[in-house]
Short mmCIF file of C-alpha atoms and ligand atoms in Angstrom, two decimals:
data_model
loop_
_atom_site.label_atom_id
_atom_site.label_comp_id
_atom_site.label_asym_id
_atom_site.label_seq_id
_atom_site.Cartn_x
_atom_site.Cartn_y
_atom_site.Cartn_z
CA MET D 1184 140.59 12.79 5.39
CA TRP D 1185 140.79 11.55 8.96
CA ARG D 1186 144.35 12.97 9.43
CA GLU D 1187 142.94 16.35 8.45
CA LEU D 1188 140.09 15.88 10.81
CA TRP D 1189 142.48 15.01 13.67
CA THR D 1190 144.48 18.18 12.88
CA LEU D 1191 141.28 20.12 13.13
CA ALA D 1192 140.26 18.42 16.38
CA ALA D 1193 143.65 19.23 17.72
CA ARG D 1194 143.36 22.78 16.54
CA ALA D 1195 139.87 23.15 18.20
CA ALA D 1196 141.19 21.57 21.39
CA ARG D 1197 144.07 24.09 21.32
CA GLY D 1198 141.34 26.74 20.98
CA SER D 1199 139.79 25.60 24.22
CA ARG D 1200 143.21 25.59 25.89
CA ARG D 1201 143.78 28.98 24.82
CA LEU D 1202 140.91 30.01 27.04
CA CYS D 1203 142.61 28.42 29.93
CA THR D 1204 145.93 30.20 29.27
CA SER D 1205 144.16 33.50 29.00
CA GLN D 1206 142.76 32.86 32.39
CA SER D 1207 146.09 32.08 33.93
CA SER D 1208 147.82 35.07 32.28
CA ARG D 1209 145.83 37.14 34.73
CA ALA D 1210 147.52 35.38 37.59
CA PRO D 1211 150.96 36.29 38.82
CA ALA D 1212 153.72 33.99 37.42
CA PHE D 1213 154.43 31.07 39.63
CA GLY D 1214 156.27 32.19 42.78
CA SER D 1215 156.05 35.90 41.93
CA GLY D 1216 154.21 38.65 43.87
CA ALA D 1217 153.82 39.33 47.58
CA THR D 1218 153.85 36.64 50.22
CA ILE D 1219 150.71 36.60 52.21
CA PHE D 1220 150.00 35.28 55.71
CA ALA D 1221 146.92 34.82 57.90
CA LEU D 1222 145.27 32.78 60.72
CA SER D 1223 143.57 30.07 58.87
CA SER D 1224 141.70 28.41 61.82
CA GLY D 1225 138.93 30.11 63.64
CA GLN D 1226 139.19 33.30 65.76
CA GLY D 1227 139.26 32.92 69.48
CA ARG D 1228 140.89 30.72 72.17
CA CYS D 1229 141.45 27.15 70.95
CA GLY D 1230 143.84 24.29 71.37
CA ILE D 1231 145.76 24.64 68.16
CA ALA D 1232 145.65 27.49 65.68
CA VAL D 1233 146.98 27.31 62.11
CA ILE D 1234 148.76 30.30 60.57
CA ARG D 1235 149.55 29.99 56.81
CA THR D 1236 151.85 31.85 54.47
CA SER D 1237 151.84 31.61 50.56
CA GLY D 1238 154.38 33.08 48.25
CA PRO D 1239 158.01 33.28 47.44
CA ALA D 1240 159.18 34.64 50.77
CA SER D 1241 157.60 31.74 52.62
CA SER D 1242 160.81 29.78 53.02
CA HIS D 1243 162.54 32.93 54.28
CA ALA D 1244 159.63 33.58 56.79
CA LEU D 1245 160.05 30.03 58.04
CA ARG D 1246 163.80 30.29 58.57
CA SER D 1247 163.39 33.75 60.19
CA LEU D 1248 161.12 32.51 62.87
CA THR D 1249 162.36 29.02 63.60
CA ALA D 1250 165.33 27.46 65.26
CA PRO D 1251 167.15 25.56 64.03
CA ARG D 1252 166.99 27.84 60.88
CA ASP D 1253 167.35 25.13 58.20
CA LEU D 1254 164.09 24.18 56.25
CA PRO D 1255 162.38 21.11 57.52
CA PRO D 1256 161.75 18.30 55.15
CA ALA D 1257 158.92 18.97 52.76
CA ARG D 1258 155.28 18.05 53.70
CA SER D 1259 156.12 16.52 57.03
CA ALA D 1260 155.50 18.00 60.48
CA SER D 1261 158.58 19.20 62.61
CA LEU D 1262 158.61 20.55 65.99
CA ARG D 1263 160.40 23.97 66.15
CA LEU D 1264 160.80 26.75 68.61
CA LEU D 1265 159.27 29.89 67.11
CA SER D 1266 160.84 33.27 68.13
CA ASP D 1267 160.63 36.93 67.03
CA PRO D 1268 163.13 37.47 64.29
CA HIS D 1269 164.09 40.90 65.65
CA THR D 1270 164.05 40.54 69.40
CA GLY D 1271 164.72 36.85 69.59
CA GLU D 1272 161.88 36.50 72.09
CA PRO D 1273 160.46 32.96 72.15
CA LEU D 1274 156.89 32.78 70.96
CA ASP D 1275 155.86 29.21 71.10
CA ARG D 1276 157.09 25.61 70.58
CA ALA D 1277 155.08 24.60 67.50
CA LEU D 1278 154.61 22.16 64.60
CA VAL D 1279 155.72 23.65 61.28
CA LEU D 1280 155.02 22.29 57.73
CA TRP D 1281 156.91 23.32 54.65
CA PHE D 1282 155.05 22.92 51.28
CA PRO D 1283 157.32 23.94 48.39
CA GLY D 1284 155.31 24.88 45.34
CA PRO D 1285 153.74 23.75 43.08
CA GLN D 1286 152.72 20.88 45.35
CA SER D 1287 150.76 23.07 47.78
CA PHE D 1288 147.25 24.34 48.20
CA THR D 1289 147.89 27.53 46.29
CA GLY D 1290 150.58 26.15 44.01
CA GLU D 1291 153.10 28.62 45.58
CA ASP D 1292 155.60 28.02 48.37
CA CYS D 1293 153.57 27.68 51.52
CA VAL D 1294 154.25 27.28 55.18
CA GLU D 1295 151.82 26.30 58.05
CA PHE D 1296 152.54 27.08 61.63
CA HIS D 1297 150.45 24.90 64.01
CA VAL D 1298 150.75 27.05 67.12
CA HIS D 1299 149.07 26.82 70.58
CA GLY D 1300 145.85 28.59 70.18
CA GLY D 1301 146.08 31.44 72.81
CA PRO D 1302 145.38 34.93 71.57
CA ALA D 1303 148.86 36.17 72.73
CA VAL D 1304 150.62 33.41 70.84
CA VAL D 1305 148.66 33.89 67.70
CA SER D 1306 149.07 37.67 67.68
CA GLY D 1307 152.81 37.26 68.54
CA VAL D 1308 153.36 35.04 65.53
CA LEU D 1309 151.24 37.19 63.16
CA GLN D 1310 153.19 40.21 64.31
CA ALA D 1311 156.55 38.42 63.73
CA LEU D 1312 155.49 37.41 60.22
CA GLY D 1313 154.35 40.91 59.56
CA SER D 1314 157.91 42.09 60.25
CA VAL D 1315 159.53 39.78 57.74
CA PRO D 1316 160.29 41.67 54.57
CA GLY D 1317 158.05 40.83 51.67
CA LEU D 1318 155.25 39.54 53.71
CA ARG D 1319 151.82 41.14 54.06
CA PRO D 1320 148.51 40.05 55.67
CA ALA D 1321 146.22 38.10 53.27
CA GLU D 1322 142.95 39.48 52.09
CA ALA D 1323 139.63 37.52 52.44
CA GLY D 1324 139.74 34.53 50.02
CA GLU D 1325 143.18 35.29 48.83
CA PHE D 1326 144.72 31.82 49.38
CA THR D 1327 141.86 30.23 47.43
CA ARG D 1328 142.09 32.96 44.65
CA ARG D 1329 145.84 32.09 44.31
CA ALA D 1330 144.98 28.45 44.13
CA PHE D 1331 142.56 29.24 41.39
CA ALA D 1332 144.98 31.42 39.55
CA HIS D 1333 147.51 28.69 39.63
CA GLY D 1334 145.06 26.18 38.21
CA LYS D 1335 144.93 24.22 41.47
CA LEU D 1336 141.07 24.62 41.63
CA SER D 1337 138.45 25.27 38.93
CA LEU D 1338 135.78 27.86 39.65
CA THR D 1339 133.21 25.23 40.50
CA GLU D 1340 135.65 23.55 42.97
CA VAL D 1341 136.18 27.10 44.64
CA GLU D 1342 132.43 27.33 44.98
CA GLY D 1343 132.34 23.90 46.43
CA LEU D 1344 135.11 24.72 48.95
CA ALA D 1345 133.03 27.90 49.98
CA ASP D 1346 130.00 25.76 50.39
CA LEU D 1347 131.92 23.23 52.45
CA ILE D 1348 133.23 25.95 54.85
CA HIS D 1349 129.62 27.23 55.21
CA ALA D 1350 127.90 23.66 55.34
CA GLU D 1351 125.65 23.32 58.35
CA THR D 1352 123.84 20.12 57.54
CA GLU D 1353 125.04 16.61 56.46
CA ALA D 1354 123.33 17.08 53.05
CA GLN D 1355 125.09 20.46 52.46
CA ARG D 1356 128.32 18.95 53.31
CA ARG D 1357 127.91 15.95 50.98
CA GLN D 1358 126.93 18.13 47.97
CA ALA D 1359 129.86 20.62 48.72
CA LEU D 1360 132.33 17.77 48.91
CA ARG D 1361 131.13 16.41 45.59
CA GLN D 1362 131.54 19.78 44.03
CA LEU D 1363 135.00 20.28 45.56
CA ASP D 1364 135.97 16.90 44.18
CA GLY D 1365 135.38 18.52 40.83
CA GLU D 1366 132.37 16.41 39.65
CA LEU D 1367 130.55 19.31 38.19
CA GLY D 1368 133.68 20.69 36.52
CA GLN D 1369 134.47 17.20 35.05
CA LEU D 1370 130.88 16.93 33.58
CA CYS D 1371 131.28 20.44 32.09
CA ARG D 1372 134.76 19.53 30.61
CA SER D 1373 133.32 16.23 29.08
CA TRP D 1374 130.43 18.26 27.52
CA ALA D 1375 133.00 20.94 26.20
CA GLU D 1376 134.99 18.00 24.67
CA THR D 1377 131.84 16.87 22.81
CA LEU D 1378 131.41 20.34 21.54
CA THR D 1379 135.03 20.56 20.43
CA LYS D 1380 134.52 17.34 18.50
CA ALA D 1381 131.43 18.57 16.94
CA LEU D 1382 133.11 21.81 16.08
CA ALA D 1383 136.03 20.01 14.47
CA HIS D 1384 133.54 18.19 12.23
CA VAL D 1385 131.75 21.30 11.17
CA GLU D 1386 135.05 23.09 10.45
CA ALA D 1387 136.34 20.15 8.62
CA TYR D 1388 133.22 20.29 6.40
CA ILE D 1389 133.65 24.10 5.98
CA ASP D 1390 137.31 23.69 4.96
CA PHE D 1391 137.37 20.52 2.93
CA GLY D 1392 133.79 19.73 2.29
CA GLU D 1393 133.64 20.52 -1.44
CA ASP D 1394 137.36 20.07 -2.51
CA ASP D 1395 137.83 16.63 -0.81
CA ASN D 1396 134.28 15.36 -1.16
CA LEU D 1397 133.99 15.06 2.52
CA GLU D 1398 130.93 12.88 3.16
CA ASP D 1399 127.79 14.31 4.77
CA VAL D 1400 128.17 11.82 7.43
CA VAL D 1401 130.73 14.19 9.06
CA LEU D 1402 128.01 16.75 9.56
CA GLU D 1403 125.54 14.14 10.67
CA GLN D 1404 127.97 13.07 13.33
CA ALA D 1405 128.32 16.67 14.64
CA ASP D 1406 124.42 16.77 14.73
CA SER D 1407 124.13 13.67 16.70
CA GLU D 1408 126.73 14.79 19.20
CA VAL D 1409 124.87 18.08 19.62
CA GLN D 1410 121.52 16.37 20.09
CA GLY D 1411 122.92 14.12 22.80
CA LEU D 1412 124.28 17.20 24.56
CA VAL D 1413 121.00 19.08 24.27
CA VAL D 1414 119.24 16.08 26.01
CA ALA D 1415 121.87 16.03 28.81
CA LEU D 1416 121.83 19.76 29.47
CA ASP D 1417 118.03 19.87 29.32
CA ALA D 1418 117.80 17.15 31.97
CA HIS D 1419 120.22 19.01 34.13
CA LEU D 1420 118.31 22.27 33.89
CA ARG D 1421 115.09 20.42 34.68
CA ASP D 1422 116.37 19.57 38.11
CA ALA D 1423 113.80 21.91 39.73
CA ARG D 1424 116.65 23.95 41.32
CA ARG D 1425 117.26 21.00 43.72
CA GLY D 1426 121.08 21.89 44.14
CA GLN D 1427 120.30 25.52 44.80
CA ARG D 1428 117.65 24.58 47.37
CA LEU D 1429 120.03 22.20 49.02
CA ARG D 1430 122.54 25.03 49.34
CA SER D 1431 120.32 27.74 50.67
CA GLY D 1432 117.55 25.72 52.45
CA ALA D 1433 114.11 24.51 51.40
CA HIS D 1434 111.09 26.52 52.46
CA VAL D 1435 108.97 24.43 54.87
CA VAL D 1436 105.77 26.12 56.01
CA VAL D 1437 103.69 25.11 58.95
CA THR D 1438 99.92 25.79 58.58
CA GLY D 1439 96.64 24.76 60.20
CA PRO D 1440 93.64 26.06 62.00
CA PRO D 1441 94.25 28.02 65.34
CA ASN D 1442 95.56 26.12 68.37
CA ALA D 1443 96.35 22.89 66.40
CA GLY D 1444 99.88 23.09 67.81
CA LYS D 1445 101.67 24.70 64.86
CA SER D 1446 104.02 26.74 67.01
CA SER D 1447 104.49 23.78 69.33
CA LEU D 1448 105.65 21.80 66.24
CA VAL D 1449 108.02 24.72 65.12
CA ASN D 1450 109.61 24.72 68.61
CA LEU D 1451 109.89 21.01 68.62
CA LEU D 1452 111.54 20.77 65.21
CA SER D 1453 113.85 23.72 65.85
CA GLN D 1454 114.72 22.55 69.42
CA LYS D 1455 114.25 26.19 70.49
CA PRO D 1456 111.32 28.11 72.02
CA VAL D 1457 111.11 30.50 68.90
CA SER D 1458 107.37 30.69 68.80
CA ILE D 1459 104.94 31.68 71.65
CA VAL D 1460 102.77 28.70 72.58
CA SER D 1461 99.48 29.50 74.27
CA PRO D 1462 95.91 27.93 74.51
CA GLU D 1463 94.63 31.42 73.32
CA PRO D 1464 93.71 31.08 69.54
CA GLY D 1465 95.30 33.68 67.37
CA THR D 1466 98.62 34.04 69.30
CA THR D 1467 100.82 33.82 66.14
CA ARG D 1468 100.00 36.67 63.82
CA ASP D 1469 103.19 37.30 61.92
CA VAL D 1470 105.24 34.77 59.94
CA LEU D 1471 108.22 33.56 62.01
CA GLU D 1472 111.17 32.12 60.17
CA ILE D 1473 113.85 29.93 61.62
CA PRO D 1474 116.62 28.14 59.77
CA VAL D 1475 116.85 24.55 60.91
CA ASP D 1476 118.55 21.26 60.23
CA LEU D 1477 115.66 18.92 59.36
CA ALA D 1478 116.69 15.29 59.24
CA GLY D 1479 120.10 16.35 57.73
CA PHE D 1480 118.65 18.82 55.27
CA PRO D 1481 118.79 22.59 55.54
CA ALA D 1482 115.33 24.18 55.74
CA LEU D 1483 113.75 27.56 56.55
CA LEU D 1484 110.89 26.65 58.81
CA SER D 1485 107.98 29.19 58.94
CA ASP D 1486 105.40 29.44 61.62
CA THR D 1487 102.28 31.13 60.43
CA ALA D 1488 98.93 32.47 61.75
CA GLY D 1489 96.18 29.95 62.18
CA LEU D 1490 93.94 30.07 59.14
CA ARG D 1491 90.42 31.44 60.16
CA GLU D 1492 87.93 34.06 59.02
CA GLY D 1493 86.12 36.78 60.82
CA VAL D 1494 88.95 38.18 62.86
CA GLY D 1495 90.32 41.58 63.59
CA PRO D 1496 92.46 43.54 61.00
CA VAL D 1497 95.91 42.53 62.58
CA GLU D 1498 95.06 38.82 62.65
CA GLN D 1499 93.51 39.19 59.17
CA GLU D 1500 96.81 40.44 57.81
CA GLY D 1501 98.52 37.46 59.54
CA VAL D 1502 96.18 35.12 57.71
CA ARG D 1503 96.83 36.91 54.41
CA ARG D 1504 100.73 36.57 54.92
CA ALA D 1505 100.22 32.93 55.93
CA ARG D 1506 98.36 32.17 52.64
CA GLU D 1507 101.01 33.97 50.72
CA ARG D 1508 103.66 32.01 52.28
CA LEU D 1509 101.91 28.76 51.41
CA GLY D 1510 102.27 29.71 47.75
CA GLN D 1511 106.14 29.98 48.06
CA ALA D 1512 106.53 26.67 50.12
CA ASP D 1513 108.63 23.74 48.92
CA LEU D 1514 106.88 21.55 51.49
CA ILE D 1515 103.87 22.17 53.71
CA LEU D 1516 103.31 20.75 57.15
CA ALA D 1517 99.49 20.87 57.70
CA VAL D 1518 98.76 20.50 61.43
CA LEU D 1519 95.46 19.54 62.93
CA ASP D 1520 94.38 18.79 66.47
CA ALA D 1521 93.77 15.03 66.39
CA SER D 1522 91.35 15.23 69.30
CA ASP D 1523 89.31 17.89 67.45
CA LEU D 1524 88.89 16.56 64.06
CA ALA D 1525 85.15 16.97 63.91
CA SER D 1526 85.29 20.66 64.73
CA PRO D 1527 84.07 23.11 62.08
CA SER D 1528 87.63 24.69 61.85
CA SER D 1529 89.33 21.16 61.32
CA CYS D 1530 86.69 20.11 58.72
CA ASP D 1531 86.96 23.46 57.00
CA PHE D 1532 90.77 23.23 56.83
CA LEU D 1533 90.66 19.68 55.55
CA ASP D 1534 87.92 20.48 52.82
CA THR D 1535 89.52 23.65 51.59
CA VAL D 1536 93.25 24.16 52.27
CA VAL D 1537 94.38 20.50 52.32
CA ALA D 1538 92.16 19.54 49.34
CA LEU D 1539 93.29 22.57 47.40
CA LEU D 1540 96.94 22.13 48.00
CA GLY D 1541 96.63 18.38 47.17
CA ALA D 1542 94.92 19.24 43.86
CA GLN D 1543 97.85 21.66 43.14
CA SER D 1544 100.29 18.79 43.72
CA GLN D 1545 101.97 20.76 46.47
CA ARG D 1546 104.17 18.58 48.64
CA LEU D 1547 102.33 18.22 51.90
CA LEU D 1548 102.52 16.25 55.09
CA LEU D 1549 99.37 16.16 57.15
CA VAL D 1550 100.29 15.96 60.82
CA LEU D 1551 97.58 15.05 63.42
CA ASN D 1552 98.99 16.54 66.64
CA LYS D 1553 97.91 16.00 70.26
CA SER D 1554 97.64 12.29 69.90
CA ASP D 1555 98.06 12.04 73.60
CA LEU D 1556 94.57 13.37 74.05
CA LEU D 1557 93.15 10.55 71.85
CA PRO D 1558 91.21 7.65 73.49
CA PRO D 1559 93.11 4.41 73.79
CA GLU D 1560 91.22 3.16 70.68
CA GLY D 1561 92.85 6.11 68.58
CA LEU D 1562 91.17 7.82 65.84
CA GLY D 1563 87.55 6.81 65.18
CA PRO D 1564 87.19 4.46 62.12
CA SER D 1565 84.45 6.65 60.66
CA LEU D 1566 86.88 9.35 59.82
CA ASP D 1567 87.76 9.53 56.04
CA LEU D 1568 91.15 11.15 56.31
CA PRO D 1569 93.90 11.60 53.69
CA PRO D 1570 97.32 10.00 54.47
CA HIS D 1571 98.61 11.36 57.69
CA LEU D 1572 100.97 11.06 60.63
CA LEU D 1573 100.13 10.99 64.25
CA LEU D 1574 102.18 13.15 66.69
CA SER D 1575 102.23 14.46 70.05
CA CYS D 1576 104.26 17.69 70.47
CA LEU D 1577 103.83 17.19 74.20
CA THR D 1578 105.15 13.64 74.62
CA ARG D 1579 107.22 13.64 71.35
CA GLU D 1580 105.51 10.38 70.37
CA GLY D 1581 105.54 10.08 66.61
CA LEU D 1582 108.49 12.48 66.11
CA ASP D 1583 110.83 9.83 64.67
CA GLY D 1584 108.10 9.00 62.09
CA LEU D 1585 107.65 12.61 61.17
CA LEU D 1586 111.48 13.14 60.80
CA GLU D 1587 111.64 10.06 58.57
CA ALA D 1588 108.82 11.39 56.38
CA LEU D 1589 110.50 14.83 56.35
CA LYS D 1590 113.71 13.16 55.23
CA LYS D 1591 112.03 11.48 52.40
CA GLU D 1592 110.14 14.66 51.23
CA LEU D 1593 113.23 16.89 51.55
CA ALA D 1594 115.46 14.48 49.68
CA ALA D 1595 112.98 14.78 46.75
CA VAL D 1596 112.77 18.61 47.09
CA CYS D 1597 116.62 19.14 47.52
CA GLY D 1598 117.90 16.03 45.70
CA ASP D 1599 119.90 13.43 47.28
CA PRO D 1600 123.60 14.75 47.26
CA SER D 1601 125.19 11.24 47.57
CA THR D 1602 123.67 9.77 44.30
CA GLY D 1603 122.94 10.85 40.83
CA PRO D 1604 124.72 13.42 38.69
CA PRO D 1605 126.25 16.53 40.33
CA LEU D 1606 123.62 19.11 40.96
CA LEU D 1607 123.75 22.88 39.93
CA THR D 1608 124.17 24.70 43.09
CA ARG D 1609 124.17 28.28 41.91
CA ALA D 1610 122.10 30.51 39.66
CA ARG D 1611 125.57 31.12 37.95
CA HIS D 1612 125.70 27.50 36.80
CA ARG D 1613 122.09 27.61 35.56
CA HIS D 1614 122.79 30.83 33.56
CA HIS D 1615 125.72 29.33 31.70
CA LEU D 1616 124.08 25.89 31.04
CA GLN D 1617 120.99 27.77 29.61
CA GLY D 1618 123.31 30.02 27.62
CA CYS D 1619 124.94 26.86 26.20
CA LEU D 1620 121.55 25.24 25.49
CA ASP D 1621 120.30 28.40 23.71
CA ALA D 1622 123.46 28.48 21.53
CA LEU D 1623 122.76 24.88 20.54
CA GLY D 1624 119.29 25.84 19.66
CA HIS D 1625 120.74 28.33 17.21
CA TYR D 1626 122.98 25.67 15.86
CA ASN D 1627 120.02 23.45 15.35
CA GLN D 1628 118.05 26.27 13.53
CA THR D 1629 120.71 27.60 11.21
CA ARG D 1630 121.39 26.23 7.71
CA ASP D 1631 124.63 28.29 7.43
CA LEU D 1632 127.68 26.29 8.42
CA ALA D 1633 129.65 29.33 9.46
CA LEU D 1634 126.91 30.40 11.92
CA ALA D 1635 126.56 26.82 13.06
CA ALA D 1636 130.26 26.74 13.99
CA GLU D 1637 129.95 30.05 15.67
CA ALA D 1638 127.03 28.73 17.77
CA LEU D 1639 129.17 25.77 18.81
CA ARG D 1640 131.81 28.16 19.85
CA VAL D 1641 129.40 30.33 21.94
CA ALA D 1642 128.07 27.10 23.47
CA ARG D 1643 131.61 26.01 24.42
CA ARG D 1644 132.51 29.39 25.87
CA HIS D 1645 129.48 29.06 28.33
CA LEU D 1646 130.84 25.83 29.59
CA SER D 1647 134.35 27.30 29.92
CA HIS D 1648 132.95 30.25 31.87
CA LEU D 1649 131.22 27.87 34.18
CA THR D 1650 134.38 26.28 35.30
CA GLY D 1651 136.27 29.49 35.40
CA GLY D 1652 138.03 29.70 31.94
CA GLY D 1653 137.79 33.39 30.92
CA GLY D 1654 135.76 34.31 33.96
CA THR D 1655 135.36 38.05 34.45
CA GLU D 1656 136.97 39.79 37.38
CA GLU D 1657 133.38 40.76 38.76
CA VAL D 1658 132.26 37.05 38.78
CA LEU D 1659 135.47 36.11 40.60
CA ASP D 1660 135.05 38.96 43.03
CA ILE D 1661 131.54 37.79 43.91
CA ILE D 1662 132.57 34.25 44.41
CA PHE D 1663 135.72 35.03 46.57
CA ARG D 1664 133.77 37.36 48.72
CA ASP D 1665 132.24 34.28 50.31
CA PHE D 1666 135.49 33.40 51.75
CA CYS D 1667 136.98 34.50 55.17
CA VAL D 1668 140.56 35.78 55.65
CA GLY D 1669 142.93 32.81 55.85
CA LYS D 1670 141.13 30.78 53.26
N1 GDP T 2747 97.92 17.85 74.96
C1 GDP T 2747 98.66 18.44 74.00
N2 GDP T 2747 98.60 19.81 73.88
C2 GDP T 2747 99.27 20.43 72.95
C3 GDP T 2747 100.19 19.65 72.05
N3 GDP T 2747 100.72 20.55 71.24
C4 GDP T 2747 100.28 21.79 71.56
N4 GDP T 2747 99.44 21.70 72.60
C5 GDP T 2747 98.83 22.84 73.32
O1 GDP T 2747 97.91 23.41 72.34
C6 GDP T 2747 97.83 24.85 72.54
C7 GDP T 2747 98.04 25.54 71.35
O2 GDP T 2747 99.42 25.33 70.85
P1 GDP T 2747 100.20 26.31 69.86
O3 GDP T 2747 101.39 25.56 69.59
O4 GDP T 2747 100.24 27.71 70.37
O5 GDP T 2747 99.13 26.24 68.66
P2 GDP T 2747 99.05 27.10 67.29
O6 GDP T 2747 97.96 28.11 67.59
O7 GDP T 2747 98.63 26.19 66.25
O8 GDP T 2747 100.34 27.71 67.11
C8 GDP T 2747 98.92 25.15 73.64
O9 GDP T 2747 98.11 25.22 74.97
C9 GDP T 2747 99.75 23.91 73.70
O10 GDP T 2747 100.35 23.67 74.97
C10 GDP T 2747 100.11 18.18 72.19
O11 GDP T 2747 100.82 17.39 71.51
N5 GDP T 2747 99.41 17.75 73.22
MG1 MG T 2748 100.94 29.63 67.04
#
């Protein structure tokens, strides 16, 4: 019986491999197709610029441009004189690297020219490469697309690479690196293996259940594997979109009564004079948004109109927008003037807004600003205040404490990318995991073994799509659109 089961497991595993082959059949065969070239480092004057080629004519291109014309040793830097293959005009003295496929980034023959970063050198080398037969300029993301097509990167790793290139904060970089390392892909593959095993068990029962008196324990085993997976997928989907927030930034909204110092705080945190600061109440009327790096986390910081009643129509609209924004916030910074806590506007704000948001379990930090105006003995002991932080936007006293508190809150909102299981960073991941979970729900509900096996196949297909097996062209186009030319 176990021999047959193994055959089935192998057959089911072959099924999953078939998905991968169909994916790579889209790709050009190894070493075929055009050879592409592009500037892979940033545009503009710089010390060193890196120009890359990928494709079968790479070695010819290298030989055509360099003297001496023999290929340098693989994967080690060699100094060469670069010159125009037609006119013989010297272009630069540069480091060249030869990466014969498949041990290269794309899996094809690749060359890197590390040239001096002046615009004339770069355009001269690009022009010279363009004149070599079989070479053409690369399209955006084409190097990475070839790496994916040759199985060098899974789709989730490609996404990690795109995120790493766009990462602006420390936390984003950590999350992108983990994804580039393939952690999410590995997790999906281990889930897919579990499904393959469960499928093998169910198919074994369908094929041999009656004839060979295969025991029910085989089905029970499949069931327990599926239940374990349901729990794991469910936990991942209940991550409150932390990975996505880490990728695109948490919404942090600054609110408070007029003149508390909201705009001053936004300027202090963004280190830019984005908002107008004035002693005149009602200065900020629209919602002002600025992307910032808050204690290593990406955030979209919103300055809003001071909350008060009985104002003109324009400010009223500002107050309406401010309230609307509070509803969408991941974290609220409620600002009050520490030297004015007994005023009706401060009391009203504490009794209504802060109390209400607290009751709704909204993440909120209460900041008592203008601490520099407090008497030496500080806040009066008679005040019954919720937990708060003291700050002076004027002297910056208390800023470190606020950044520390922000770091803690944002780590909870976005997830700490250095610990725990890999997070789902895109809606695409969520869609496929949900699809997989739904299919497992069908598996659990059906009493028909053929339908149960089909549900497992659908579930496995979702996991395979997540890492790029059998991905449609449109999905690939959307993902590769994030890349620049030369990547
Ligand atoms: N003394 C003192 N004044 C401050 C501080 N922060 C803001 N202000 C002043 O308070 C007034 C209102 O500030 P603003 O940021 O426009 O408040 P908003 O209406 O809440 O946006 C301005 O005159 C600021 O210069 C602070 O920490 N200490
Ligand atoms: Mg303001």
